Amino acid sequence: MDNSIATRSRIKFWFLFFLLFVFWYLLVYRVDWFPLSTSRHQVNSAVSLGSDSINETNLHGEDVSVIPHANDVIKHDEKSVYNISSADNDTIEDLEGLQKELEPLLQPQDDERNLGKGLDRKEVDFCKGRYVYVHDLPSRFNDDLLKQCKSLNKWSDMCHYFENDGLGSRLGNPQRLFLGSGWFETHQFSLEVIFHNRIKQYECLTNDSSKAAAIFVPYYSGLDIARFLWDQYNVSVKDSDSRDLVKWLRGKPEWSVMGGKDHFLVAGRITWDFRRAFDEDSGWGNKLMFLPESQNMTMLTIESSPWHRNDFAIPYPTYFHPSNDNEVIQWQNKMRRQKRHALFCFAGAPRPNMEDSIRSEIMEQCNALRRKCRLLECKNDKNKCMKPVHVMKLFQNSIFCLQPSGDSFTRRSTFDSILAGCIPVFFSPGSAYVQYLWHLPKDYTTYSVLIPEDDVKQKKSNIDKILSQIPAKNISAMREEVIKLIPKVIYNDPRSRLKKFQDAFDLTIKGVIDRVETLRKEVREGRNSSTDFDEESSWKYYTFGKTGVHEWDNFFRRTDRY
């Protein structure tokens, strides 16, 4: 009896033991714990991601890498936790408990909260260091001159050139040479009007001059002096407006801050029209550039003086003023596809009364090579050089465009040739290399050819031979560089804005602000870098940063012209 009871007890014990073993085995090896472990891993990832940076887009559409608000990052990844758990809520039923468990880890520290607030988009000033203040000049210095458009030029009515905010009348697309829009009959001396209208749309204008990185003076100095260039006027008449302008500026509180060193002005003619050397009625131009106040301002011209320190060259206006990025890209691609049948070309007229001019030699060489060189002579009443269609057609069909000096160092034609994808050939570094420092590459060999003018005049250089020896791959590379330069040397339509490209206006504003900041630093430190070099060597100092002997010295000998 006792044995029977003992036997049954042992059987029950082993049966219970077997059931416990089976339950333990299923619990450990058969139940899938992976979803829960994945969700926990995601929560941990949310914590670790808090140290990464987030790319945020600024008000101008640029990507700016900023330190994130830690709480924003974690909230984003908490959403990921919810998404995972909702997709697999059979496995995780107590997510609230899990979140409470992790709550101390997800809570932002005080310093993180403050850091995030400090980078609030509303509080970030993207114009800091870029603000421009514009003087509200009496209308006699700008708008009233436009009302006199019929009398600004002795030989022609200038009124239609000031249509469309100074761009001129629309060209359309004659002979399918241009694009359907963006092309205008722009006068080479209209830059003051174009620049003023562009700056009215500048994104960082301010009415608080104390915030300004630079101060603009919208004086149409070129239109002013144009009235008095071709007839003998009294010097007091020629100088009247410019003297009254600087007197007006001296009376403004903005002037006293830096004595005008933070002011800049655009003069839409070459510098020599504002540098009358002597006070006789027969003297050319006025003395704007020589006035003491002007010596402190940054004077922007379409051609600067290599021997003076206060003027800087910016591009002549061309015929192309795009209103959007797509027009720029379309034009660049059109010039890449353009077939060019002439090796080189020249558009211009001889200068028989100028002994040092090489134009006659250039035209002689071109006429001797009719199959290789195309010539567009600028003469008589049917002057085709004044018609955009003829000029641009010539340049678009040529590989190289000759750019000899004319009445002065520079030519508008330089920028028309770049616009046409035609490689410019210079005969003096004064025509571009020491002029447009903010707009053209420092390495001039990447986009142009330099043939010394003395070699041409003395018949030591044959233009055809020099250009024919340039390898085809080099020509292709140079043309591509020229085409890439197009956005940098054009002024887009003042009524619109480019997003992808910086145009000549943008680069000019940057150059001015950088210069003013340097001058402002010198004022704080009690220094004056203008005394570091002889003004006659300005071209060397601004181009190379030093004034020692240079291989180009021969190009900048003073002549009767300057």
Coordinates of C-alpha atoms in Angstrom, one line a residue:
M1 CA 0.0 0.0 0.0
D2 CA 2.7 2.4 1.0
N3 CA 4.7 1.5 -2.0
S4 CA 1.8 2.2 -4.3
I5 CA 1.3 5.7 -2.8
A6 CA 5.0 6.5 -3.1
T7 CA 5.0 5.4 -6.7
R8 CA 2.1 7.7 -7.6
S9 CA 3.8 10.6 -5.9
R10 CA 6.9 10.2 -7.9
I11 CA 4.9 10.0 -11.2
K12 CA 3.1 13.3 -10.4
F13 CA 6.4 15.0 -9.5
W14 CA 8.1 14.0 -12.8
F15 CA 5.0 14.9 -14.7
L16 CA 4.9 18.4 -13.2
F17 CA 8.7 18.8 -13.8
F18 CA 8.2 17.9 -17.4
L19 CA 5.4 20.5 -17.9
L20 CA 7.6 23.2 -16.3
F21 CA 10.5 22.2 -18.6
V22 CA 8.2 22.4 -21.7
F23 CA 6.9 25.9 -20.7
W24 CA 10.4 27.2 -20.0
Y25 CA 11.6 25.8 -23.4
L26 CA 8.8 27.5 -25.3
L27 CA 9.3 30.8 -23.4
V28 CA 13.0 31.0 -24.2
Y29 CA 13.3 29.6 -27.7
R30 CA 10.0 29.9 -29.4
V31 CA 8.6 33.4 -28.6
D32 CA 9.8 36.2 -31.0
W33 CA 11.2 39.1 -29.0
F34 CA 12.8 40.9 -32.0
P35 CA 10.1 43.6 -32.6
L36 CA 10.4 44.8 -29.0
S37 CA 14.2 45.0 -29.2
T38 CA 14.0 46.9 -32.5
S39 CA 11.6 49.5 -31.0
R40 CA 13.9 49.9 -28.0
H41 CA 16.8 50.4 -30.4
Q42 CA 14.9 53.1 -32.2
V43 CA 14.4 55.0 -29.0
N44 CA 18.1 54.8 -28.2
S45 CA 18.8 56.0 -31.7
A46 CA 16.6 59.0 -31.0
V47 CA 18.7 59.9 -28.1
S48 CA 22.0 59.5 -30.0
L49 CA 20.8 61.6 -33.0
G50 CA 20.5 64.6 -30.7
S51 CA 24.1 65.5 -31.3
D52 CA 23.9 65.6 -35.1
S53 CA 23.5 68.8 -37.1
I54 CA 20.5 69.7 -39.3
N55 CA 20.7 71.5 -42.6
E56 CA 18.4 74.4 -42.5
T57 CA 17.6 76.7 -45.5
N58 CA 18.1 80.3 -44.9
L59 CA 15.9 83.2 -46.3
H60 CA 18.0 83.3 -49.5
G61 CA 17.6 79.7 -50.3
E62 CA 21.1 78.7 -49.2
D63 CA 21.8 75.6 -47.1
V64 CA 23.2 76.7 -43.8
S65 CA 24.5 74.1 -41.3
V66 CA 23.3 75.1 -37.9
I67 CA 23.3 73.5 -34.4
P68 CA 19.9 72.0 -33.9
H69 CA 17.5 72.5 -31.0
A70 CA 18.0 69.1 -29.3
N71 CA 14.3 68.8 -28.4
D72 CA 13.3 69.2 -32.0
V73 CA 15.5 66.3 -33.0
I74 CA 14.2 64.0 -30.3
K75 CA 10.6 64.9 -31.0
H76 CA 11.1 64.0 -34.7
D77 CA 12.5 60.5 -33.7
E78 CA 9.8 60.0 -31.1
K79 CA 7.4 60.1 -34.0
S80 CA 9.4 57.3 -35.5
V81 CA 8.9 55.3 -32.3
Y82 CA 5.1 55.8 -32.6
N83 CA 5.2 54.7 -36.2
I84 CA 7.1 51.5 -35.5
S85 CA 4.9 50.6 -32.5
S86 CA 1.6 51.2 -34.3
A87 CA 2.8 48.9 -37.1
D88 CA 3.5 46.2 -34.6
N89 CA 1.3 46.8 -31.5
D90 CA 0.8 43.1 -31.1
T91 CA 4.2 43.0 -29.6
I92 CA 4.5 46.3 -27.7
E93 CA 1.3 47.0 -25.8
D94 CA 2.7 49.2 -23.1
L95 CA 4.5 52.0 -25.1
E96 CA 3.4 54.6 -22.6
G97 CA 5.4 52.8 -19.9
L98 CA 8.4 52.6 -22.1
Q99 CA 8.2 56.3 -22.9
K100 CA 7.9 57.2 -19.2
E101 CA 10.9 55.1 -18.6
L102 CA 13.0 57.0 -21.2
E103 CA 11.6 60.5 -20.3
P104 CA 14.6 61.6 -18.2
L105 CA 16.9 60.9 -21.2
L106 CA 14.6 62.7 -23.7
Q107 CA 14.3 65.9 -21.6
P108 CA 16.5 68.8 -23.0
Q109 CA 18.9 70.5 -20.7
D110 CA 18.6 74.2 -20.0
D111 CA 21.6 75.1 -22.1
E112 CA 20.2 73.2 -25.0
R113 CA 16.9 75.1 -24.8
N114 CA 18.7 78.4 -24.8
L115 CA 20.9 77.4 -27.7
G116 CA 17.9 76.5 -29.8
K117 CA 16.2 79.8 -29.0
G118 CA 19.3 81.7 -30.0
L119 CA 19.1 80.2 -33.5
D120 CA 15.4 81.0 -34.1
R121 CA 15.0 81.8 -37.8
K122 CA 13.1 85.0 -36.9
E123 CA 16.1 86.3 -34.9
V124 CA 18.8 85.5 -37.4
D125 CA 19.9 88.5 -39.4
F126 CA 21.0 87.2 -42.8
C127 CA 21.8 90.8 -44.0
K128 CA 24.3 91.5 -41.2
G129 CA 27.4 92.9 -42.7
R130 CA 25.6 93.4 -46.1
Y131 CA 23.3 96.3 -45.4
V132 CA 23.4 99.3 -47.8
Y133 CA 22.0 102.7 -47.1
V134 CA 21.0 104.9 -50.0
H135 CA 21.2 108.7 -49.8
D136 CA 18.0 110.4 -50.8
L137 CA 19.6 113.0 -53.1
P138 CA 17.8 116.1 -54.4
S139 CA 16.3 115.2 -57.8
R140 CA 18.7 117.6 -59.7
F141 CA 21.4 115.0 -59.2
N142 CA 19.5 112.1 -60.8
D143 CA 15.9 112.1 -61.9
D144 CA 15.9 115.6 -63.3
L145 CA 18.7 114.6 -65.6
L146 CA 16.6 111.9 -67.1
K147 CA 13.9 114.5 -67.9
Q148 CA 16.6 116.3 -70.0
C149 CA 17.2 113.1 -72.0
K150 CA 16.8 114.9 -75.4
S151 CA 19.8 117.2 -74.6
L152 CA 22.2 114.8 -72.9
N153 CA 23.9 113.9 -76.2
K154 CA 24.8 116.5 -78.9
W155 CA 24.0 114.1 -81.8
S156 CA 21.2 111.9 -80.6
D157 CA 18.1 111.7 -78.5
M158 CA 18.9 109.5 -75.5
C159 CA 15.3 109.1 -74.2
H160 CA 14.6 105.6 -75.6
Y161 CA 17.8 104.4 -73.9
F162 CA 16.3 105.1 -70.5
E163 CA 13.2 103.0 -71.0
N164 CA 12.8 99.8 -69.0
D165 CA 14.7 101.1 -66.0
G166 CA 17.7 102.2 -68.1
L167 CA 18.0 99.0 -70.2
G168 CA 16.6 100.7 -73.3
S169 CA 14.0 99.5 -75.8
R170 CA 13.5 95.8 -76.3
L171 CA 15.3 94.2 -79.1
G172 CA 13.2 91.1 -79.7
N173 CA 15.0 88.3 -81.5
P174 CA 16.0 89.5 -85.0
Q175 CA 17.6 86.8 -87.2
R176 CA 17.2 84.5 -84.3
L177 CA 20.5 85.8 -82.9
F178 CA 19.2 86.3 -79.4
L179 CA 16.5 84.8 -77.1
G180 CA 12.9 85.6 -77.1
S181 CA 13.3 87.9 -74.1
G182 CA 16.0 89.6 -72.0
W183 CA 17.6 91.6 -74.9
F184 CA 17.6 95.4 -75.0
E185 CA 19.2 98.2 -76.9
T186 CA 21.3 99.3 -74.0
H187 CA 23.6 102.4 -74.3
Q188 CA 27.2 101.9 -73.1
F189 CA 26.8 105.0 -70.8
S190 CA 23.6 103.9 -69.1
L191 CA 25.2 102.2 -66.1
E192 CA 24.3 104.8 -63.5
V193 CA 20.6 104.4 -64.2
I194 CA 20.7 100.6 -64.3
F195 CA 22.8 100.4 -61.1
H196 CA 20.5 102.8 -59.3
N197 CA 17.4 100.8 -60.3
R198 CA 19.1 97.5 -59.3
I199 CA 20.0 98.8 -55.9
K200 CA 16.4 99.8 -55.2
Q201 CA 15.6 96.1 -55.3
Y202 CA 18.6 95.0 -53.2
E203 CA 17.6 92.6 -50.6
C204 CA 19.6 94.2 -47.8
L205 CA 18.6 97.9 -48.0
T206 CA 18.3 99.7 -44.7
N207 CA 16.9 103.1 -43.6
D208 CA 19.2 103.0 -40.6
S209 CA 22.6 104.2 -41.8
S210 CA 24.3 103.0 -38.5
K211 CA 23.7 99.4 -39.7
A212 CA 25.0 100.0 -43.2
A213 CA 28.1 98.2 -44.4
A214 CA 28.3 100.8 -47.2
I215 CA 26.5 104.0 -48.3
F216 CA 25.4 104.6 -51.9
V217 CA 25.3 108.0 -53.5
P218 CA 22.9 107.8 -56.6
Y219 CA 24.4 110.7 -58.5
Y220 CA 24.2 110.4 -62.3
S221 CA 27.6 112.0 -62.8
G222 CA 28.1 110.7 -66.3
L223 CA 24.8 112.1 -67.5
D224 CA 25.6 115.3 -65.8
I225 CA 29.0 115.9 -67.5
A226 CA 27.8 114.5 -70.9
R227 CA 25.9 117.8 -71.4
F228 CA 29.2 119.8 -71.5
L229 CA 31.7 117.6 -73.2
W230 CA 31.4 118.6 -76.8
D231 CA 31.2 122.4 -76.6
Q232 CA 33.3 124.9 -74.8
Y233 CA 31.6 125.6 -71.5
N234 CA 33.0 127.5 -68.5
V235 CA 34.7 125.2 -66.0
S236 CA 32.4 126.5 -63.3
V237 CA 29.4 125.2 -65.3
K238 CA 31.1 121.8 -65.8
D239 CA 32.0 121.5 -62.1
S240 CA 28.8 123.0 -60.6
D241 CA 26.8 119.8 -59.9
S242 CA 29.7 117.7 -58.6
R243 CA 30.8 120.5 -56.2
D244 CA 27.3 121.0 -55.0
L245 CA 27.0 117.2 -54.5
V246 CA 30.0 116.9 -52.2
K247 CA 28.9 120.0 -50.3
W248 CA 25.5 118.3 -49.7
L249 CA 27.2 115.1 -48.6
R250 CA 29.5 116.9 -46.1
G251 CA 26.4 118.3 -44.4
K252 CA 24.9 114.9 -43.7
P253 CA 25.5 113.1 -40.4
E254 CA 26.4 109.9 -42.3
W255 CA 29.5 111.6 -43.8
S256 CA 31.1 112.5 -40.5
V257 CA 31.2 108.8 -39.3
M258 CA 34.1 107.9 -41.6
G259 CA 34.7 111.1 -43.6
G260 CA 33.1 109.5 -46.6
K261 CA 35.2 106.3 -46.7
D262 CA 32.1 104.2 -46.4
H263 CA 30.5 106.0 -49.3
F264 CA 30.5 104.7 -53.0
L265 CA 29.3 106.2 -56.3
V266 CA 28.9 104.9 -59.8
A267 CA 30.1 107.1 -62.6
G268 CA 28.9 105.6 -65.9
R269 CA 31.6 106.9 -68.1
I270 CA 35.4 106.4 -68.3
T271 CA 37.5 107.9 -65.5
W272 CA 39.1 110.5 -67.8
D273 CA 35.7 112.3 -68.2
F274 CA 36.0 113.2 -64.5
R275 CA 39.7 114.0 -64.3
R276 CA 40.2 117.4 -66.0
A277 CA 43.8 118.2 -65.5
F278 CA 43.7 122.0 -65.7
D279 CA 41.1 124.7 -65.1
E280 CA 40.7 126.1 -68.6
D281 CA 37.4 126.1 -70.5
S282 CA 39.0 124.0 -73.2
G283 CA 39.8 121.2 -70.7
W284 CA 37.9 117.9 -71.1
G285 CA 35.4 116.9 -68.5
N286 CA 35.0 118.0 -64.9
K287 CA 37.1 117.5 -61.7
L288 CA 34.8 115.2 -59.8
M289 CA 37.5 112.5 -59.2
F290 CA 40.0 115.2 -58.0
L291 CA 37.7 116.7 -55.4
P292 CA 39.0 116.1 -51.8
E293 CA 35.7 114.4 -50.8
S294 CA 35.9 112.1 -53.8
Q295 CA 39.4 111.0 -52.7
N296 CA 37.7 109.3 -49.7
M297 CA 34.8 107.7 -51.6
T298 CA 35.0 104.5 -53.6
M299 CA 34.4 105.6 -57.2
L300 CA 33.1 103.0 -59.6
T301 CA 33.6 103.6 -63.3
I302 CA 33.5 101.5 -66.5
E303 CA 37.2 102.3 -66.8
S304 CA 39.5 103.2 -63.9
S305 CA 42.8 104.9 -63.9
P306 CA 45.9 102.7 -63.4
W307 CA 47.6 105.7 -61.7
H308 CA 45.0 106.7 -59.1
R309 CA 43.9 104.9 -55.9
N310 CA 40.2 105.8 -55.5
D311 CA 38.5 104.5 -58.6
F312 CA 37.6 100.9 -59.5
A313 CA 36.3 99.5 -62.8
I314 CA 33.1 97.5 -63.2
P315 CA 31.8 96.0 -66.4
Y316 CA 30.2 98.1 -69.2
P317 CA 26.5 97.2 -69.6
T318 CA 25.8 94.8 -72.4
Y319 CA 22.6 94.1 -74.4
F320 CA 21.6 91.1 -72.3
H321 CA 19.6 91.6 -69.1
P322 CA 18.0 88.3 -68.1
S323 CA 15.1 88.1 -65.7
N324 CA 15.7 84.6 -64.5
D325 CA 18.3 81.9 -64.2
N326 CA 16.9 79.8 -67.1
E327 CA 17.5 82.6 -69.6
V328 CA 21.2 82.7 -68.5
I329 CA 21.5 78.9 -68.9
Q330 CA 19.7 79.0 -72.3
W331 CA 22.1 81.6 -73.6
Q332 CA 25.2 79.8 -72.3
N333 CA 24.1 76.6 -74.0
K334 CA 23.3 78.4 -77.2
M335 CA 26.8 79.8 -77.3
R336 CA 28.3 76.4 -76.6
R337 CA 26.5 75.0 -79.6
Q338 CA 27.3 78.0 -81.8
K339 CA 29.3 77.2 -85.0
R340 CA 32.2 79.7 -85.6
H341 CA 33.5 80.1 -89.1
A342 CA 36.1 82.9 -88.6
L343 CA 39.4 82.5 -86.6
F344 CA 39.2 86.1 -85.5
C345 CA 37.4 89.4 -86.0
F346 CA 37.5 93.1 -85.3
A347 CA 34.8 95.6 -84.9
G348 CA 36.0 99.2 -84.8
A349 CA 37.5 102.2 -86.6
P350 CA 41.1 103.3 -87.1
R351 CA 42.6 106.1 -85.0
P352 CA 44.8 108.0 -87.6
N353 CA 45.3 110.9 -85.2
M354 CA 46.7 108.7 -82.4
E355 CA 50.3 107.8 -83.0
D356 CA 50.4 104.9 -80.6
S357 CA 47.2 103.3 -81.8
I358 CA 47.6 99.9 -83.4
R359 CA 44.2 99.8 -85.0
S360 CA 45.5 100.5 -88.5
E361 CA 47.9 97.6 -88.3
I362 CA 45.2 95.3 -87.0
M363 CA 42.8 96.2 -89.8
E364 CA 45.6 95.8 -92.3
Q365 CA 46.3 92.2 -91.1
C366 CA 42.6 91.4 -91.1
N367 CA 42.0 92.7 -94.6
A368 CA 44.8 90.5 -95.9
L369 CA 43.1 87.4 -94.5
R370 CA 39.5 87.6 -95.7
R371 CA 38.9 83.9 -95.1
K372 CA 40.2 83.9 -91.6
C373 CA 39.3 87.3 -90.3
R374 CA 36.0 89.3 -90.4
L375 CA 36.1 93.1 -90.2
L376 CA 33.2 95.3 -89.2
E377 CA 34.2 98.9 -89.8
C378 CA 32.6 101.6 -87.7
K379 CA 32.3 104.5 -90.0
N380 CA 29.9 106.9 -91.9
D381 CA 26.2 107.4 -91.2
K382 CA 25.4 103.7 -91.6
N383 CA 27.6 102.8 -88.6
K384 CA 26.8 99.1 -88.1
C385 CA 28.8 99.1 -84.9
M386 CA 25.9 100.9 -83.2
K387 CA 23.5 98.2 -84.1
P388 CA 23.5 95.2 -81.7
V389 CA 22.5 92.7 -84.5
H390 CA 25.6 93.3 -86.6
V391 CA 28.0 93.3 -83.6
M392 CA 26.7 90.2 -82.0
K393 CA 26.4 88.3 -85.3
L394 CA 30.1 89.0 -86.0
F395 CA 31.2 87.9 -82.5
Q396 CA 29.1 84.8 -82.4
N397 CA 30.7 83.6 -85.7
S398 CA 34.3 84.1 -84.5
I399 CA 36.6 82.1 -82.3
F400 CA 38.7 85.1 -81.2
C401 CA 37.7 88.8 -80.9
L402 CA 40.4 91.5 -81.1
Q403 CA 40.2 94.2 -78.4
P404 CA 42.8 96.9 -79.1
S405 CA 42.6 100.1 -77.0
G406 CA 40.8 103.0 -78.6
D407 CA 40.3 106.4 -77.2
S408 CA 41.2 104.9 -73.9
F409 CA 42.3 101.5 -72.4
T410 CA 38.9 99.8 -72.4
R411 CA 36.0 98.9 -74.7
R412 CA 32.4 97.9 -74.3
S413 CA 33.2 95.4 -77.1
T414 CA 35.2 93.3 -74.6
F415 CA 32.0 92.4 -72.7
D416 CA 30.0 92.0 -75.9
S417 CA 32.5 89.4 -77.1
I418 CA 32.4 87.5 -73.8
L419 CA 28.6 87.5 -74.0
A420 CA 29.0 85.9 -77.5
G421 CA 31.4 83.2 -76.2
C422 CA 34.2 84.8 -78.3
I423 CA 37.7 84.7 -76.7
P424 CA 39.0 88.2 -76.2
V425 CA 42.5 89.1 -77.5
F426 CA 44.0 92.1 -75.7
F427 CA 47.0 94.1 -76.6
S428 CA 47.5 95.8 -73.2
P429 CA 46.8 94.5 -69.7
G430 CA 45.2 97.9 -69.1
S431 CA 42.3 96.9 -71.2
A432 CA 41.0 94.3 -68.7
Y433 CA 43.5 92.6 -66.4
V434 CA 44.2 95.6 -64.0
Q435 CA 40.6 96.9 -64.5
Y436 CA 37.9 94.4 -63.6
L437 CA 39.5 92.8 -60.5
W438 CA 36.2 91.8 -58.9
H439 CA 34.7 90.2 -62.1
L440 CA 37.4 88.6 -64.2
P441 CA 39.8 85.7 -63.2
K442 CA 43.2 86.6 -61.9
D443 CA 44.8 84.1 -64.3
Y444 CA 44.0 85.9 -67.6
T445 CA 45.4 83.0 -69.7
T446 CA 42.4 80.9 -68.9
Y447 CA 40.0 83.1 -70.8
S448 CA 42.0 85.5 -73.1
V449 CA 45.1 86.0 -75.2
L450 CA 47.6 88.9 -74.7
I451 CA 49.7 90.1 -77.7
P452 CA 51.9 93.1 -76.7
E453 CA 50.8 96.2 -78.8
D454 CA 54.4 97.3 -79.4
D455 CA 55.1 94.0 -81.1
V456 CA 52.1 94.5 -83.4
K457 CA 53.1 98.1 -84.2
Q458 CA 56.6 97.1 -85.0
K459 CA 55.4 94.2 -87.1
K460 CA 57.1 91.7 -84.8
S461 CA 53.9 89.8 -84.2
N462 CA 51.6 88.2 -86.7
I463 CA 48.1 87.9 -85.2
D464 CA 47.0 85.1 -87.5
K465 CA 50.2 83.0 -86.8
I466 CA 49.9 83.4 -83.0
L467 CA 46.2 82.5 -82.9
S468 CA 46.5 79.6 -85.4
Q469 CA 49.2 77.9 -83.2
I470 CA 46.9 77.6 -80.1
P471 CA 45.9 73.9 -79.8
A472 CA 42.2 73.1 -80.3
K473 CA 41.8 71.7 -76.8
N474 CA 43.2 74.9 -75.3
I475 CA 40.7 76.9 -77.4
S476 CA 37.8 74.7 -76.2
A477 CA 38.9 75.2 -72.6
M478 CA 39.2 79.0 -73.0
R479 CA 35.8 79.3 -74.7
E480 CA 34.2 77.3 -71.9
E481 CA 35.8 79.7 -69.4
V482 CA 34.5 82.7 -71.3
I483 CA 31.0 81.2 -71.4
K484 CA 31.1 80.6 -67.6
L485 CA 32.0 84.3 -67.2
I486 CA 28.8 85.5 -68.8
P487 CA 26.7 85.8 -65.6
K488 CA 29.5 87.7 -63.9
V489 CA 29.7 90.5 -66.5
I490 CA 26.0 91.1 -67.2
Y491 CA 23.5 93.1 -65.2
N492 CA 20.2 91.3 -64.9
D493 CA 16.9 93.1 -65.3
P494 CA 16.4 95.4 -62.3
R495 CA 12.7 94.3 -62.1
S496 CA 13.7 90.7 -61.3
R497 CA 16.3 88.6 -59.5
L498 CA 18.6 85.7 -60.3
K499 CA 18.8 82.9 -57.8
K500 CA 21.6 80.7 -58.9
F501 CA 23.9 83.2 -60.4
Q502 CA 25.7 86.3 -59.1
D503 CA 25.7 89.0 -61.7
A504 CA 28.0 92.1 -62.2
F505 CA 25.9 94.1 -59.7
D506 CA 26.2 91.4 -57.0
L507 CA 30.0 91.1 -57.4
T508 CA 30.3 94.9 -57.3
I509 CA 28.4 95.2 -54.1
K510 CA 30.5 92.4 -52.5
G511 CA 33.7 94.2 -53.7
V512 CA 32.6 97.5 -52.3
I513 CA 31.6 96.1 -48.9
D514 CA 34.9 94.2 -48.6
R515 CA 36.8 97.3 -49.4
V516 CA 34.8 99.5 -46.9
E517 CA 35.3 96.9 -44.2
T518 CA 39.1 97.0 -44.8
L519 CA 39.0 100.8 -44.5
R520 CA 36.8 100.6 -41.4
K521 CA 39.3 98.3 -39.8
E522 CA 42.2 100.7 -40.7
V523 CA 40.3 103.6 -39.1
R524 CA 39.8 101.6 -35.9
E525 CA 43.5 100.8 -35.8
G526 CA 44.7 104.3 -36.8
R527 CA 46.3 103.1 -40.1
N528 CA 46.0 104.3 -43.7
S529 CA 47.1 101.8 -46.3
S530 CA 46.9 104.4 -49.1
T531 CA 50.3 105.7 -47.8
D532 CA 51.9 102.3 -48.3
F533 CA 52.4 102.8 -52.0
D534 CA 53.0 105.5 -54.6
E535 CA 49.7 106.4 -56.3
E536 CA 51.4 106.0 -59.7
S537 CA 51.7 102.3 -58.9
S538 CA 48.1 101.8 -57.9
W539 CA 47.5 99.3 -60.8
K540 CA 50.3 97.1 -59.4
Y541 CA 49.2 97.4 -55.7
Y542 CA 45.6 96.5 -56.4
T543 CA 46.3 93.8 -58.9
F544 CA 49.3 92.0 -57.2
G545 CA 49.5 93.5 -53.7
K546 CA 53.0 94.8 -54.3
T547 CA 54.7 97.6 -56.2
G548 CA 58.0 96.2 -57.3
V549 CA 59.4 96.0 -60.8
H550 CA 57.0 94.2 -63.1
E551 CA 57.0 92.9 -66.7
W552 CA 54.0 95.0 -67.5
D553 CA 55.7 98.3 -66.5
N554 CA 56.2 99.2 -70.1
F555 CA 52.5 99.1 -70.8
F556 CA 51.8 101.8 -68.2
R557 CA 54.2 104.6 -69.2
R558 CA 52.4 107.9 -69.2
T559 CA 51.5 109.2 -72.7
D560 CA 49.9 112.4 -74.0
R561 CA 46.6 110.6 -73.8
Y562 CA 46.6 110.3 -70.1

